[in-house]
Amino acid sequence: MVRTIEWRDGVVYTIDQTVLPKKEVWIELKTCEQVAQALKEMKIRGAPLIGVATAYGLALTAYHSKALNRKDFMCELEFAAETIRNTRPTAVNLFWAVDRILKKARETRGGIDNLKKAIITEALRMADEDVEVNRRIGKHGATLINDGDVILTHCNAGSLATVEYGTALAVVRAAWEEGKRIKVFADETRPLLQGARLTVFELMRDNIPVTLITDNMAGYVMSKGLINKVIVGADRIVRDAVINKIGTYAVAVLAHENNIPFYVAAPSSTFDFSKSAKDVVIEERNPEEVTRIGTETIAPEGVQVMNPAFDITPMRYVTAVIREDGIITSKELKERLKG
Amino acid sequence: MVRTIEWRDGVVYTIDQTVLPKKEVWIELKTCEQVAQALKEMKIRGAPLIGVATAYGLALTAYHSKALNRKDFMCELEFAAETIRNTRPTAVNLFWAVDRILKKARETRGGIDNLKKAIITEALRMADEDVEVNRRIGKHGATLINDGDVILTHCNAGSLATVEYGTALAVVRAAWEEGKRIKVFADETRPLLQGARLTVFELMRDNIPVTLITDNMAGYVMSKGLINKVIVGADRIVRDAVINKIGTYAVAVLAHENNIPFYVAAPSSTFDFSKSAKDVVIEERNPEEVTRIGTETIAPEGVQVMNPAFDITPMRYVTAVIREDGIITSKELKERLKG
């Protein structure tokens, strides 16, 4: 399996997710600013991958730093951290990664070379951990999947949203690897079509049966009894809600209405129990993402548009969360948070 | 206000709805086969307009008929009726219009000229009735709308779905004309984007404030308290359900979950109480409607696609239906159908 992001000698290589599946273009990022730009433009996307890219971005700053003393070095690193922090407000993995790298830097003793080495090692470790964590999410999640299940997913929580293997799609992959004959329905996920472009691409590449639908067909296929489980990823999980790609809330409500279990697969780095839904900033993106698809303009010029990138699914619609440390029902989660 | 469809001397003129809003192209249809083709390709769409186009299609057959006796004439007409019947299976207005024209033909006495005249007059009457019926739907519906309301609609149930004025948008227009300061949220309505292309176009032309969202944002805007009412049209209303553009069911469930009234505006010709949801054929359309947008291909080649054109909203999610003869709550409807 190919990793979505690689570090080699002070250069980050990653696949440009805005042009898939038409072209598989690998981009080279040599500075933290370039990483920040790629995050903003969603060439890099998916909460776990955003986390690792953030760590790599800061590692680039460290690697190429010409600072002669610790103070200047830390100043550079903090500046780079601030640049990354201003790219996308919702996925908590970004802030988690910044904090982890800065903590490592602050804790590390010795000279600049020592600092550089510690930061780069930490970033590489985070990437390796992501792979390991996703494998464990897959393994736990697969216990929920029966032979013959048809699973609906929204957006892309696959290998392209992580270093490899995925979160929601880790569960699909693990079940498939165990020999369970499953099928997937992929919501196309407007406006940026991560479902149609990325989830379908990944699953077809792995020969896992997938059917593409538009977002507004999810309710219909559920009501027709075609879906047994829904599994999605998450950009942030707070005390009372899951924040994920726009449209997740609708899928959760429709699953609930049709008595279909709704699972969220995410690493512990996506959990942010210090916060509630009301504390989370929902990123509003460029209206052109809605009014243009590729070169096609699909609406009259000058139309008013709303384009929130995420929505908020109250925890009552979530059957369970699937983490690297196991499956937690939303009831258990509630109990834990009380304690 | 411009009519969407016109009859002039044995030619039907209508606006090609597949190229709006980019181009306003009027097409000329001279045979019933051409009308059938335009229906299939959805150059003509919207349940009430489909009804009138059907009547006009049969009127074209009558107008241009060279039959010398009643039997040959009726044979031609029945053949044309069958051609139209095979275009789209879901909107009941199509079958209603066929039946009404055939009934008129069968009832009409006298020679071929008499028959031709009766059929053409009936078709023209159906177009005029549609306008009148929609005005009355608007007037009744407007009583439900308060100053300051924000109304979400799905697909296009506007003047472009009718001869003029619309059904769901008739309610919006009537409320607006009464001076109520309302706003509309329009779902883009994938795959064919009737919301983004047609509803937005119509409302902007009439200076009624409209905000475009993708289908999967409807739940989010409702959960944020931004929507007071949902109003949609219908392709068929049976005893236990509303059949309308794919995505309507999801919007209805989300409205229900958020305690937002969900109204269906439709002429009595859309009602088919002889049938239940289980009797209705849901048209499955070309997969390319999902995988291509204009010239853009948005998914990997060869992907499996499901493309149902409509879905089924159980009557329990419907607050009331708005018809030309008044507003009927779904409770009243249930009572009526029992009796």
XYZ file of C-alpha atoms in Angstrom:
678
model
C 0.000 0.000 0.000
C 1.318 3.457 -0.935
C 1.574 6.049 1.782
C -0.277 9.291 1.098
C 2.543 11.399 2.504
C 6.291 10.801 2.720
C 9.274 12.614 4.235
C 12.594 12.323 2.414
C 15.627 14.482 3.257
C 13.847 17.691 4.076
C 11.158 17.371 1.403
C 7.534 16.293 1.918
C 5.972 14.357 -0.941
C 2.205 14.027 -1.074
C -0.512 13.302 -3.580
C -2.553 16.322 -4.768
C -6.076 15.314 -3.760
C -7.780 18.061 -5.739
C -6.977 16.448 -9.103
C -7.706 12.818 -8.268
C -8.971 10.572 -9.801
C -8.181 12.152 -13.179
C -4.507 12.590 -12.442
C -2.222 11.190 -9.789
C 0.056 14.144 -9.196
C 2.681 14.050 -6.448
C 3.697 17.441 -5.122
C 6.926 18.363 -3.345
C 6.705 20.668 -0.369
C 9.909 22.236 0.878
C 8.665 24.802 3.383
C 6.039 25.000 6.073
C 4.357 27.793 4.093
C 3.948 25.414 1.159
C 2.375 22.857 3.482
C 0.026 25.541 4.840
C -0.973 26.516 1.303
C -1.623 22.874 0.358
C -3.806 22.512 3.461
C -5.795 25.652 2.609
C -6.356 24.497 -0.959
C -7.242 21.020 0.302
C -4.549 19.379 -1.780
C -3.978 17.737 1.597
C -7.194 16.905 3.470
C -8.632 14.398 5.940
C -8.243 15.017 9.660
C -5.525 12.426 10.436
C -3.530 13.385 7.337
C -3.864 17.062 8.222
C -2.309 16.189 11.590
C 0.682 14.414 10.064
C 1.134 17.077 7.368
C 1.192 19.700 10.110
C 3.914 17.794 11.956
C 5.876 17.431 8.708
C 5.397 21.134 7.976
C 6.987 22.044 11.293
C 9.683 19.444 10.686
C 10.473 21.233 7.397
C 10.926 24.484 9.309
C 13.202 22.706 11.774
C 15.191 20.901 9.059
C 15.878 24.017 7.008
C 16.334 26.423 9.926
C 19.484 28.526 9.881
C 18.927 29.737 13.437
C 22.109 29.925 15.499
C 20.535 29.845 18.914
C 17.623 28.167 20.633
C 15.620 31.371 21.005
C 15.718 32.168 17.266
C 14.954 28.562 16.410
C 11.919 28.454 18.684
C 10.767 31.788 17.312
C 10.888 30.376 13.780
C 9.046 27.265 14.886
C 6.330 29.235 16.684
C 5.870 31.425 13.626
C 5.510 28.357 11.413
C 3.032 26.898 13.914
C 0.948 30.048 13.708
C 0.940 29.872 9.897
C -0.366 26.314 10.015
C -2.927 27.125 12.725
C -4.475 29.737 10.429
C -5.150 27.363 7.573
C -8.212 25.421 8.695
C -10.079 25.935 11.939
C -12.127 22.750 12.355
C -10.043 19.554 12.294
C -8.575 19.274 15.765
C -5.752 16.991 14.591
C -4.061 20.091 13.220
C -3.907 21.753 16.637
C -3.047 18.463 18.294
C -0.065 18.045 15.947
C 1.149 21.615 16.470
C 0.978 21.178 20.242
C 2.759 17.850 20.166
C 5.653 19.144 18.060
C 6.001 22.341 20.096
C 5.935 20.315 23.320
C 8.647 18.023 21.986
C 10.742 21.061 21.034
C 10.321 22.681 24.441
C 11.206 19.472 26.264
C 14.287 18.725 24.213
C 17.590 19.739 25.711
C 20.916 20.333 23.961
C 21.869 22.286 20.834
C 20.002 23.170 17.634
C 20.999 19.942 15.908
C 19.550 17.996 18.773
C 16.330 20.000 18.558
C 16.051 19.503 14.800
C 16.592 15.786 15.157
C 14.020 15.487 17.953
C 11.354 17.340 15.967
C 11.896 15.380 12.771
C 11.919 12.108 14.688
C 8.685 13.082 16.414
C 7.011 13.952 13.099
C 8.097 10.645 11.564
C 6.851 8.841 14.672
C 3.453 10.555 14.315
C 3.181 9.297 10.743
C 4.067 5.745 11.789
C 1.663 5.948 14.696
C -1.112 7.054 12.343
C -0.655 3.894 10.286
C -0.620 1.708 13.381
C -3.620 3.480 14.912
C -5.639 3.069 11.720
C -4.846 -0.635 11.566
C -6.166 -0.972 15.109
C -9.281 1.059 14.300
C -9.861 -1.309 11.386
C -9.419 -4.383 13.526
C -11.812 -3.173 16.231
C -14.342 -1.888 13.739
C -14.360 -5.088 11.707
C -15.893 -6.913 14.683
C -19.049 -4.862 14.044
C -19.300 -5.891 10.395
C -21.151 -8.998 9.265
C -20.677 -11.000 6.122
C -22.932 -9.480 3.471
C -23.210 -6.049 5.094
C -23.782 -3.025 2.909
C -22.061 0.005 4.376
C -22.771 3.603 3.524
C -20.007 6.166 3.962
C -19.843 9.903 3.461
C -16.868 11.943 2.222
C -13.505 10.188 2.292
C -12.178 8.731 5.514
C -9.886 6.401 3.635
C -6.193 5.934 3.083
C -6.204 9.324 1.346
C -7.448 10.971 4.553
C -4.653 9.380 6.557
C -1.057 8.247 6.048
C -2.502 4.950 4.867
C -5.392 2.515 5.439
C -7.982 5.087 6.585
C -10.412 5.357 9.475
C -13.965 4.587 8.284
C -12.468 2.756 5.304
C -10.006 1.005 7.641
C -13.043 -0.774 9.050
C -14.206 -1.638 5.529
C -10.717 -2.816 4.543
C -10.212 -4.906 7.670
C -13.603 -6.595 7.244
C -12.824 -7.222 3.565
C -9.384 -8.652 4.432
C -11.100 -10.998 6.894
C -13.081 -12.353 3.948
C -16.413 -10.695 4.719
C -18.275 -10.067 1.488
C -19.316 -6.476 1.961
C -20.405 -3.668 -0.330
C -20.049 0.061 0.053
C -22.314 2.924 -0.972
C -20.347 6.155 -1.333
C -22.073 9.550 -1.097
C -20.484 11.802 -3.698
C -20.067 14.547 -1.042
C -20.643 17.921 -2.591
C -19.223 20.436 -2.985
C -15.721 18.977 -3.377
C -16.863 15.446 -4.241
C -14.406 13.580 -2.007
C -16.750 10.584 -2.086
C -17.044 10.408 -5.869
C -13.406 11.255 -6.482
C -11.484 9.694 -3.602
C -13.554 7.023 -1.835
C -14.657 5.448 -5.115
C -11.076 5.638 -6.444
C -9.629 3.922 -3.361
C -12.210 1.185 -3.157
C -12.107 0.389 -6.881
C -8.310 0.176 -6.642
C -8.725 -2.361 -3.828
C -11.481 -4.237 -5.716
C -14.003 -3.608 -2.934
C -17.496 -3.296 -4.481
C -18.685 0.311 -4.385
C -21.778 2.098 -5.672
C -21.726 5.853 -6.112
C -24.795 7.931 -5.223
C -25.454 11.643 -4.887
C -25.774 12.883 -1.306
C -29.520 13.280 -1.572
C -29.951 9.575 -2.433
C -28.598 8.353 0.938
C -32.016 8.622 2.579
C -33.666 6.758 -0.284
C -31.264 3.800 -0.226
C -31.651 3.585 3.550
C -35.447 3.684 3.331
C -35.314 0.915 0.720
C -33.490 -1.314 3.216
C -30.304 -1.409 1.153
C -27.964 -0.264 3.935
C -26.988 -2.154 7.136
C -24.416 0.180 8.636
C -23.185 3.715 8.244
C -19.541 4.489 9.010
C -17.933 7.903 8.717
C -14.762 9.579 9.931
C -14.549 12.777 11.959
C -12.722 16.086 11.959
C -13.321 16.662 15.655
C -15.241 14.813 18.332
C -16.272 16.992 21.250
C -18.197 16.120 24.431
C -21.624 16.292 22.849
C -21.143 15.990 19.100
C -19.182 14.801 16.100
C -17.955 17.471 13.722
C -17.386 16.055 10.268
C -17.774 16.878 6.572
C -20.961 18.749 5.673
C -23.782 16.274 5.161
C -22.761 13.930 7.973
C -25.540 15.252 10.216
C -28.170 14.499 7.566
C -26.824 10.971 7.090
C -26.876 10.416 10.867
C -30.480 11.608 11.227
C -31.576 9.437 8.280
C -29.760 6.402 9.717
C -31.424 7.014 13.079
C -34.846 7.312 11.439
C -34.263 4.028 9.601
C -32.814 2.147 12.612
C -29.416 1.759 10.989
C -26.347 1.854 13.270
C -24.248 4.966 12.726
C -20.551 4.566 13.588
C -17.765 7.129 13.693
C -14.231 5.826 13.227
C -11.481 8.166 14.397
C -8.155 8.094 16.223
C -7.967 9.461 19.756
C -6.171 12.528 18.336
C -9.536 13.582 16.856
C -11.181 13.696 20.294
C -11.351 17.037 22.050
C -13.359 16.535 25.232
C -12.329 19.910 26.588
C -14.855 21.394 24.168
C -18.536 21.251 23.245
C -20.200 21.758 19.869
C -20.822 25.418 20.679
C -17.060 26.053 20.944
C -16.225 24.772 17.470
C -15.683 27.118 14.540
C -17.314 25.752 11.384
C -15.138 26.781 8.453
C -17.009 28.665 5.719
C -15.295 28.158 2.360
C -15.265 29.885 -1.032
C -18.728 30.083 -2.708
C -17.122 29.024 -5.990
C -16.746 25.522 -4.595
C -20.546 25.344 -4.846
C -21.154 27.312 -8.048
C -18.357 25.751 -10.106
C -17.506 22.124 -10.743
C -14.202 21.960 -12.576
C -14.655 24.340 -15.478
C -18.458 24.151 -15.357
C -20.449 26.986 -13.790
C -23.684 25.478 -12.499
C -25.599 28.466 -11.124
C -26.437 31.989 -12.259
C -23.681 34.570 -11.838
C -23.836 36.519 -8.603
C -25.972 34.069 -6.659
C -25.675 34.187 -2.872
C -24.139 30.978 -1.533
C -23.576 29.387 1.865
C -20.676 26.942 2.007
C -19.995 25.489 5.460
C -17.333 22.769 5.192
C -18.571 20.809 8.208
C -21.636 20.125 10.269
C -22.413 19.032 13.790
C -23.959 15.661 14.606
C -25.268 15.509 18.175
C -23.968 12.429 20.016
C -27.511 11.012 20.365
C -27.411 9.984 16.687
C -24.108 8.150 17.100
C -24.317 4.439 17.919
C -20.636 4.130 18.823
C -17.209 5.542 18.105
C -14.451 3.249 16.898
C -11.002 4.212 18.193
C -7.610 2.560 18.256
C -8.294 1.520 21.862
C -11.656 -0.071 21.117
C -15.339 0.599 20.512
C -17.135 2.990 22.793
C -20.914 3.309 22.573
C -22.182 6.851 22.848
C -23.905 5.811 26.106
C -20.579 4.695 27.584
C -19.030 7.892 26.323
C -21.669 9.919 28.123
C -21.057 7.996 31.341
C -17.293 8.480 31.052
C -17.633 12.208 30.503
C -19.888 12.520 33.534
C -17.316 10.745 35.738
C -44.551 36.802 -16.939
C -43.418 34.560 -19.774
C -45.124 31.228 -20.248
C -42.808 28.206 -20.245
C -44.713 26.535 -23.056
C -46.746 27.974 -25.926
C -48.897 26.584 -28.741
C -48.937 28.483 -32.026
C -50.432 27.097 -35.246
C -49.459 23.485 -34.815
C -46.057 24.160 -33.246
C -45.137 23.904 -29.559
C -42.538 26.372 -28.307
C -40.803 25.686 -25.017
C -37.634 26.646 -23.218
C -34.890 23.983 -23.127
C -34.413 23.480 -19.382
C -31.203 21.485 -19.727
C -29.160 24.520 -20.801
C -30.547 27.114 -18.401
C -29.275 29.360 -16.838
C -26.346 29.623 -19.272
C -28.513 29.937 -22.340
C -32.184 30.664 -22.846
C -32.913 28.461 -25.844
C -36.452 28.065 -27.154
C -37.114 24.851 -29.013
C -39.825 24.176 -31.594
C -41.624 20.857 -31.436
C -43.714 19.844 -34.403
C -44.573 16.218 -33.628
C -45.616 14.201 -30.627
C -42.397 12.166 -31.004
C -40.383 15.353 -30.593
C -42.331 16.168 -27.437
C -41.682 12.634 -26.140
C -37.961 13.031 -26.826
C -37.869 16.396 -25.048
C -39.602 14.805 -22.047
C -37.114 11.918 -21.930
C -34.160 14.285 -22.132
C -35.768 16.514 -19.504
C -35.679 19.533 -21.768
C -39.246 19.691 -20.488
C -39.602 18.736 -16.802
C -41.706 19.487 -13.737
C -44.884 17.491 -13.132
C -47.490 20.128 -14.113
C -45.514 21.142 -17.205
C -45.097 17.494 -18.182
C -48.896 17.251 -18.056
C -49.451 20.236 -20.333
C -46.642 19.193 -22.702
C -48.278 15.788 -22.979
C -51.591 17.379 -23.904
C -49.834 19.601 -26.439
C -47.984 16.565 -27.846
C -51.274 14.802 -28.509
C -52.693 18.042 -29.892
C -49.783 18.097 -32.389
C -50.720 14.595 -33.520
C -54.332 15.698 -33.920
C -53.423 18.941 -35.697
C -51.150 17.291 -38.261
C -53.185 14.117 -38.721
C -54.011 13.151 -42.297
C -56.428 10.445 -41.193
C -59.569 10.275 -43.295
C -61.760 8.458 -40.855
C -62.349 8.403 -37.128
C -60.861 4.940 -36.639
C -57.528 5.851 -38.271
C -57.454 9.136 -36.372
C -58.032 7.453 -33.017
C -55.427 4.836 -33.885
C -52.873 7.583 -34.523
C -53.826 9.318 -31.310
C -53.574 6.124 -29.247
C -50.175 5.402 -30.773
C -48.976 8.898 -29.869
C -50.384 8.426 -26.369
C -48.371 5.224 -25.973
C -45.199 6.996 -27.107
C -45.693 9.663 -24.460
C -46.608 7.130 -21.768
C -43.237 5.424 -22.288
C -41.160 8.516 -21.625
C -41.241 8.901 -17.859
C -43.013 6.581 -15.456
C -43.308 8.592 -12.250
C -45.068 11.948 -12.671
C -48.753 11.124 -12.696
C -49.663 14.346 -14.510
C -48.415 12.714 -17.697
C -50.942 9.870 -17.438
C -53.629 12.258 -16.248
C -53.122 14.409 -19.351
C -53.121 11.429 -21.710
C -56.355 10.154 -20.177
C -58.011 13.549 -20.321
C -57.193 14.104 -24.001
C -58.213 10.562 -24.988
C -61.461 10.931 -23.035
C -62.194 14.205 -24.821
C -61.499 12.552 -28.173
C -63.746 9.596 -27.405
C -66.567 11.841 -26.215
C -66.423 14.188 -29.180
C -68.936 13.565 -31.925
C -68.772 14.648 -35.543
C -66.052 14.544 -38.173
C -62.252 14.629 -37.995
C -62.141 18.430 -38.055
C -64.423 18.493 -35.067
C -62.230 15.997 -33.254
C -59.067 17.963 -34.013
C -60.632 21.173 -32.805
C -61.893 19.556 -29.593
C -58.501 18.074 -28.746
C -56.574 21.265 -29.418
C -59.107 23.297 -27.435
C -58.833 20.843 -24.540
C -55.021 21.055 -24.554
C -55.126 24.856 -24.574
C -57.673 24.760 -21.753
C -55.375 22.523 -19.706
C -52.554 25.057 -20.095
C -54.812 27.911 -19.016
C -56.133 25.867 -16.123
C -52.582 25.160 -14.986
C -51.908 28.884 -14.711
C -55.137 29.478 -12.818
C -54.598 26.480 -10.536
C -51.090 27.627 -9.665
C -52.324 31.115 -8.825
C -54.827 29.563 -6.430
C -52.168 27.302 -4.903
C -50.072 30.414 -4.352
C -52.942 32.305 -2.734
C -53.818 29.473 -0.353
C -50.199 28.723 0.441
C -49.329 32.347 1.171
C -51.661 32.267 4.189
C -49.129 29.890 5.799
C -46.206 32.266 5.292
C -45.246 34.926 7.803
C -43.341 38.113 7.255
C -39.655 37.298 7.691
C -39.975 33.577 6.989
C -37.034 31.736 5.503
C -38.241 28.949 3.236
C -36.210 26.007 2.044
C -37.146 24.357 -1.235
C -35.787 21.376 -3.118
C -35.513 20.946 -6.894
C -37.584 23.351 -8.992
C -41.310 23.610 -8.468
C -41.389 27.029 -10.041
C -42.726 28.668 -13.164
C -40.329 26.473 -15.132
C -42.026 23.356 -13.746
C -45.439 24.637 -14.811
C -46.945 26.803 -17.543
C -46.186 29.768 -15.313
C -46.014 30.854 -11.638
C -45.115 27.440 -10.173
C -46.396 25.333 -7.286
C -43.977 25.531 -4.337
C -42.615 28.775 -5.788
C -46.199 29.966 -6.386
C -46.510 30.087 -2.606
C -43.226 32.010 -2.376
C -44.292 34.394 -5.170
C -47.736 35.021 -3.716
C -46.303 35.735 -0.252
C -43.715 38.056 -1.824
C -46.393 39.848 -3.859
C -48.347 40.367 -0.631
C -45.304 42.243 0.689
C -44.019 39.591 3.058
C -40.245 39.899 3.346
C -39.198 36.328 2.861
C -36.003 34.574 1.873
C -35.480 31.275 0.113
C -32.806 28.621 0.520
C -32.505 26.513 -2.638
C -31.001 23.008 -2.529
C -28.902 22.575 -5.670
C -30.597 19.212 -6.318
C -28.091 16.790 -7.753
C -27.728 15.165 -10.141
C -29.381 17.536 -12.635
C -29.093 20.646 -10.467
C -32.602 21.984 -11.023
C -32.293 23.969 -7.804
C -28.991 25.639 -8.685
C -29.888 26.159 -12.327
C -33.642 26.809 -12.376
C -34.924 27.812 -8.929
C -32.074 30.258 -8.373
C -32.521 31.625 -11.919
C -36.262 32.203 -11.439
C -35.999 33.781 -8.026
C -33.107 36.070 -8.958
C -35.091 37.192 -12.019
C -37.979 38.076 -9.701
C -35.645 39.746 -7.171
C -36.687 37.358 -4.416
C -33.699 36.786 -2.078
C -32.272 33.317 -2.560
C -29.280 31.470 -1.094
C -27.905 28.415 -2.858
C -26.706 25.419 -0.853
C -25.677 21.885 -1.749
C -28.227 19.209 -0.868
C -26.196 17.948 2.058
C -26.286 21.410 3.716
C -30.075 21.414 4.169
C -29.850 19.563 7.478
C -27.173 21.929 8.740
C -29.123 25.116 7.963
C -32.208 23.612 9.605
C -30.267 22.586 12.709
C -28.872 26.107 12.934
C -32.417 27.489 13.124
C -32.145 29.304 9.796
C -35.255 27.770 8.216
C -38.923 28.327 9.210
C -40.735 26.370 6.517
C -39.994 23.816 3.851
C -42.099 23.806 0.675
C -41.646 21.417 -2.233
C -43.654 20.308 -5.249
C -44.603 16.744 -6.122
C -44.528 14.369 -9.062
C -47.242 12.167 -7.626
C -49.148 12.109 -4.363
C -50.558 8.707 -3.456
C -52.623 7.614 -0.439
C -49.660 7.201 1.882
C -46.798 9.169 0.402
C -45.462 11.997 -1.713
C -43.287 11.012 -4.648
C -40.992 13.855 -5.632
C -37.451 14.589 -6.830
C -34.753 12.482 -5.204
C -33.702 14.098 -1.930
C -37.178 15.201 -0.896
C -37.467 12.359 1.612
C -34.227 13.420 3.320
C -35.390 17.029 3.513
C -38.726 15.907 5.002
C -37.068 13.745 7.669
C -34.671 16.566 8.562
C -37.527 19.079 8.770
C -39.470 16.676 11.004
C -36.434 16.194 13.252
C -36.032 19.960 13.553
C -39.748 20.720 14.071
C -40.028 22.664 10.851
C -43.331 22.445 8.926
C -42.973 20.548 5.655
C -45.484 21.531 2.958
C -46.147 20.024 -0.449
C -47.719 22.315 -3.054
C -49.327 20.527 -6.003
C -52.400 20.723 -8.232
C -55.121 18.088 -7.832
C -53.892 16.526 -11.105
C -50.828 15.332 -9.165
C -52.971 13.347 -6.719
C -53.469 9.661 -7.413
C -55.384 8.208 -4.490
C -56.088 4.995 -6.334
C -52.478 4.060 -5.602
C -50.067 3.560 -2.703
C -46.307 4.098 -2.585
C -45.707 0.420 -3.338
C -47.477 0.788 -6.711
C -45.252 3.589 -7.984
C -42.367 2.941 -10.383
C -39.326 5.017 -9.441
C -37.544 5.960 -12.641
C -33.863 4.967 -12.729
C -31.946 7.294 -15.038
C -28.613 7.252 -16.887
C -25.563 6.839 -14.565
C -23.789 9.572 -16.516
C -26.100 12.121 -14.907
C -24.223 11.344 -11.686
C -20.689 10.832 -13.025
C -20.637 13.817 -15.384
C -21.461 17.450 -14.789
C -21.457 19.274 -18.094
C -18.147 18.306 -19.661
C -16.565 17.369 -16.322
C -16.225 13.735 -15.325
C -16.263 13.612 -11.539
C -15.750 9.920 -10.729
C -13.448 7.132 -11.874
C -14.354 5.458 -15.179
C -16.504 2.379 -14.833
C -17.847 3.098 -11.363
C -21.162 1.477 -10.463
C -23.871 4.110 -9.976
C -27.424 4.198 -8.692
C -29.534 7.047 -10.079
C -33.159 7.031 -8.935
C -34.885 10.208 -10.130
C -37.417 10.307 -7.290
C -37.955 9.190 -3.747
C -40.889 8.432 -1.495
C -41.806 10.579 1.492
C -44.273 8.850 3.820
C -47.243 11.090 4.605
C -46.327 11.218 8.314
C -43.545 13.677 7.479
C -45.898 15.993 5.591
C -47.494 18.790 7.591
C -50.013 19.675 4.885
C -50.579 19.683 1.160
C -51.431 22.924 -0.608
C -53.842 22.471 -3.539
C -55.888 24.799 -5.693
C -58.905 23.984 -3.513
C -57.192 24.763 -0.233
C -54.817 23.461 2.401
C -55.290 19.934 3.673
C -53.297 18.739 6.667
C -52.001 15.209 6.346
C -54.240 14.273 9.297
C -57.315 15.515 7.412
C -56.078 13.691 4.342
C -55.831 10.465 6.311
C -59.365 10.939 7.633
C -60.701 11.650 4.144
C -59.076 8.567 2.690
C -60.526 6.411 5.444
C -64.052 7.666 4.744
